[in-house]
GROMACS .gro file of C-alpha atoms in nm:
model
  155
    1UNK     CA    1  -1.528   7.142  12.418
    2UNK     CA    2  -1.262   7.414  12.431
    3UNK     CA    3  -0.900   7.312  12.445
    4UNK     CA    4  -0.716   7.337  12.774
    5UNK     CA    5  -0.514   7.632  12.648
    6UNK     CA    6  -0.818   7.841  12.551
    7UNK     CA    7  -1.006   7.792  12.874
    8UNK     CA    8  -0.829   7.723  13.201
    9UNK     CA    9  -0.990   7.445  13.399
   10UNK     CA   10  -0.839   7.430  13.743
   11UNK     CA   11  -1.011   7.375  14.071
   12UNK     CA   12  -1.001   7.641  14.338
   13UNK     CA   13  -0.972   7.552  14.704
   14UNK     CA   14  -1.078   7.759  15.003
   15UNK     CA   15  -1.068   7.733  15.379
   16UNK     CA   16  -1.236   7.952  15.639
   17UNK     CA   17  -1.222   7.980  16.017
   18UNK     CA   18  -1.442   8.171  16.258
   19UNK     CA   19  -1.422   8.265  16.626
   20UNK     CA   20  -1.745   8.391  16.779
   21UNK     CA   21  -1.945   8.431  17.099
   22UNK     CA   22  -2.310   8.351  17.160
   23UNK     CA   23  -2.503   8.547  17.424
   24UNK     CA   24  -2.703   8.283  17.613
   25UNK     CA   25  -2.978   8.532  17.710
   26UNK     CA   26  -3.040   8.699  17.375
   27UNK     CA   27  -2.905   8.447  17.124
   28UNK     CA   28  -2.701   8.722  16.958
   29UNK     CA   29  -2.392   8.590  16.781
   30UNK     CA   30  -2.089   8.819  16.776
   31UNK     CA   31  -1.817   8.728  16.529
   32UNK     CA   32  -1.482   8.808  16.690
   33UNK     CA   33  -1.247   8.688  16.417
   34UNK     CA   34  -1.288   8.552  16.067
   35UNK     CA   35  -1.015   8.420  15.839
   36UNK     CA   36  -1.058   8.326  15.474
   37UNK     CA   37  -0.787   8.150  15.273
   38UNK     CA   38  -0.819   8.065  14.906
   39UNK     CA   39  -0.604   7.928  14.627
   40UNK     CA   40  -0.610   8.218  14.383
   41UNK     CA   41  -0.354   8.099  14.130
   42UNK     CA   42  -0.146   8.407  14.064
   43UNK     CA   43  -0.308   8.716  14.218
   44UNK     CA   44  -0.281   8.971  13.938
   45UNK     CA   45  -0.402   9.250  14.168
   46UNK     CA   46  -0.376   9.118  14.527
   47UNK     CA   47  -0.570   9.398  14.700
   48UNK     CA   48  -0.866   9.342  14.466
   49UNK     CA   49  -0.858   8.970  14.538
   50UNK     CA   50  -0.846   9.039  14.912
   51UNK     CA   51  -1.147   9.267  14.874
   52UNK     CA   52  -1.335   8.994  14.689
   53UNK     CA   53  -1.260   8.745  14.966
   54UNK     CA   54  -1.366   8.993  15.234
   55UNK     CA   55  -1.686   9.086  15.050
   56UNK     CA   56  -1.774   8.722  14.996
   57UNK     CA   57  -1.709   8.650  15.364
   58UNK     CA   58  -1.944   8.932  15.467
   59UNK     CA   59  -2.212   8.802  15.231
   60UNK     CA   60  -2.169   8.448  15.366
   61UNK     CA   61  -2.178   8.562  15.729
   62UNK     CA   62  -2.499   8.748  15.648
   63UNK     CA   63  -2.651   8.433  15.501
   64UNK     CA   64  -2.537   8.231  15.801
   65UNK     CA   65  -2.658   8.467  16.074
   66UNK     CA   66  -2.914   8.719  15.953
   67UNK     CA   67  -3.056   8.712  15.605
   68UNK     CA   68  -3.400   8.556  15.579
   69UNK     CA   69  -3.731   8.613  15.407
   70UNK     CA   70  -4.010   8.621  15.664
   71UNK     CA   71  -4.365   8.534  15.559
   72UNK     CA   72  -4.684   8.578  15.760
   73UNK     CA   73  -4.964   8.321  15.795
   74UNK     CA   74  -5.122   8.444  15.469
   75UNK     CA   75  -4.799   8.388  15.278
   76UNK     CA   76  -4.718   8.757  15.240
   77UNK     CA   77  -4.359   8.873  15.268
   78UNK     CA   78  -4.315   9.074  15.588
   79UNK     CA   79  -3.965   9.207  15.520
   80UNK     CA   80  -3.977   9.320  15.155
   81UNK     CA   81  -3.738   9.616  15.183
   82UNK     CA   82  -3.391   9.689  15.310
   83UNK     CA   83  -3.533   9.850  15.626
   84UNK     CA   84  -3.670   9.513  15.740
   85UNK     CA   85  -3.434   9.266  15.571
   86UNK     CA   86  -3.136   9.225  15.806
   87UNK     CA   87  -2.795   9.230  15.638
   88UNK     CA   88  -2.463   9.272  15.819
   89UNK     CA   89  -2.307   9.616  15.826
   90UNK     CA   90  -1.947   9.708  15.908
   91UNK     CA   91  -2.019   9.747  16.280
   92UNK     CA   92  -2.148   9.386  16.293
   93UNK     CA   93  -1.821   9.238  16.173
   94UNK     CA   94  -1.456   9.209  16.273
   95UNK     CA   95  -1.169   9.275  16.037
   96UNK     CA   96  -1.164   8.980  15.801
   97UNK     CA   97  -0.819   8.832  15.759
   98UNK     CA   98  -0.743   8.699  15.412
   99UNK     CA   99  -0.474   8.456  15.308
  100UNK     CA  100  -0.399   8.440  14.937
  101UNK     CA  101  -0.250   8.104  14.846
  102UNK     CA  102  -0.075   8.155  14.516
  103UNK     CA  103  -0.037   7.827  14.328
  104UNK     CA  104  -0.008   7.905  13.957
  105UNK     CA  105  -0.260   7.742  13.728
  106UNK     CA  106  -0.048   7.533  13.486
  107UNK     CA  107  -0.300   7.552  13.197
  108UNK     CA  108  -0.397   7.920  13.215
  109UNK     CA  109  -0.262   8.157  12.959
  110UNK     CA  110  -0.313   8.478  13.159
  111UNK     CA  111  -0.013   8.481  13.393
  112UNK     CA  112  -0.126   8.157  13.555
  113UNK     CA  113  -0.438   8.315  13.700
  114UNK     CA  114  -0.723   8.110  13.842
  115UNK     CA  115  -1.087   8.200  13.822
  116UNK     CA  116  -1.254   8.270  14.155
  117UNK     CA  117  -1.597   8.113  14.185
  118UNK     CA  118  -1.774   8.209  14.504
  119UNK     CA  119  -1.584   7.978  14.736
  120UNK     CA  120  -1.563   8.272  14.976
  121UNK     CA  121  -1.934   8.326  15.044
  122UNK     CA  122  -2.044   7.964  15.015
  123UNK     CA  123  -1.775   7.862  15.263
  124UNK     CA  124  -1.896   8.094  15.541
  125UNK     CA  125  -2.186   7.898  15.689
  126UNK     CA  126  -1.992   7.583  15.792
  127UNK     CA  127  -1.735   7.755  16.016
  128UNK     CA  128  -2.004   7.981  16.167
  129UNK     CA  129  -2.222   7.677  16.234
  130UNK     CA  130  -1.927   7.484  16.380
  131UNK     CA  131  -1.835   7.775  16.607
  132UNK     CA  132  -2.196   7.807  16.727
  133UNK     CA  133  -2.203   7.432  16.796
  134UNK     CA  134  -1.881   7.460  16.997
  135UNK     CA  135  -2.019   7.759  17.193
  136UNK     CA  136  -2.366   7.617  17.262
  137UNK     CA  137  -2.326   7.241  17.238
  138UNK     CA  138  -2.610   7.231  16.983
  139UNK     CA  139  -2.570   7.175  16.609
  140UNK     CA  140  -2.779   7.428  16.415
  141UNK     CA  141  -2.892   7.288  16.079
  142UNK     CA  142  -3.111   7.568  15.941
  143UNK     CA  143  -3.010   7.908  15.810
  144UNK     CA  144  -3.002   8.172  15.926
  145UNK     CA  145  -2.869   8.092  16.270
  146UNK     CA  146  -3.038   8.407  16.398
  147UNK     CA  147  -3.104   8.508  16.762
  148UNK     CA  148  -3.455   8.357  16.776
  149UNK     CA  149  -3.309   8.023  16.672
  150UNK     CA  150  -2.991   8.035  16.883
  151UNK     CA  151  -3.142   8.173  17.207
  152UNK     CA  152  -3.294   7.836  17.297
  153UNK     CA  153  -2.977   7.648  17.211
  154UNK     CA  154  -2.721   7.846  17.414
  155UNK     CA  155  -2.582   7.671  17.724
   0.00000   0.00000   0.00000
């Protein structure tokens, strides 16, 4: 096992919040505001870190709302290409606010930096699901929470 000075071992923490609206007739979810905060240690290049948080948030929102493999009755993939596989694009999303919490890593040698490990995209589904539950009164438990699944649940 490497010593604590050769490999920094510090936990990263993240928090996300999402405001959205659900159209009761179509089931379409519109994200109005999304905020991602993460303990980044010391941000060596803050704008790059912000971009990573924003990109991870977009990926996570896509997983939460759109991205899904669809198979037919014969088990064949019906959306094998990017024309059929729905991913979010810039017009689907609001500006994503980022909050960099800079708590230096006491065991890191590189300016107290902390490794980022995907807390941004894996943390997107819970706040989206919570916001949909608040809007519709129904807790969605399967991803994606796409219009065909949310249309029946909207108040």
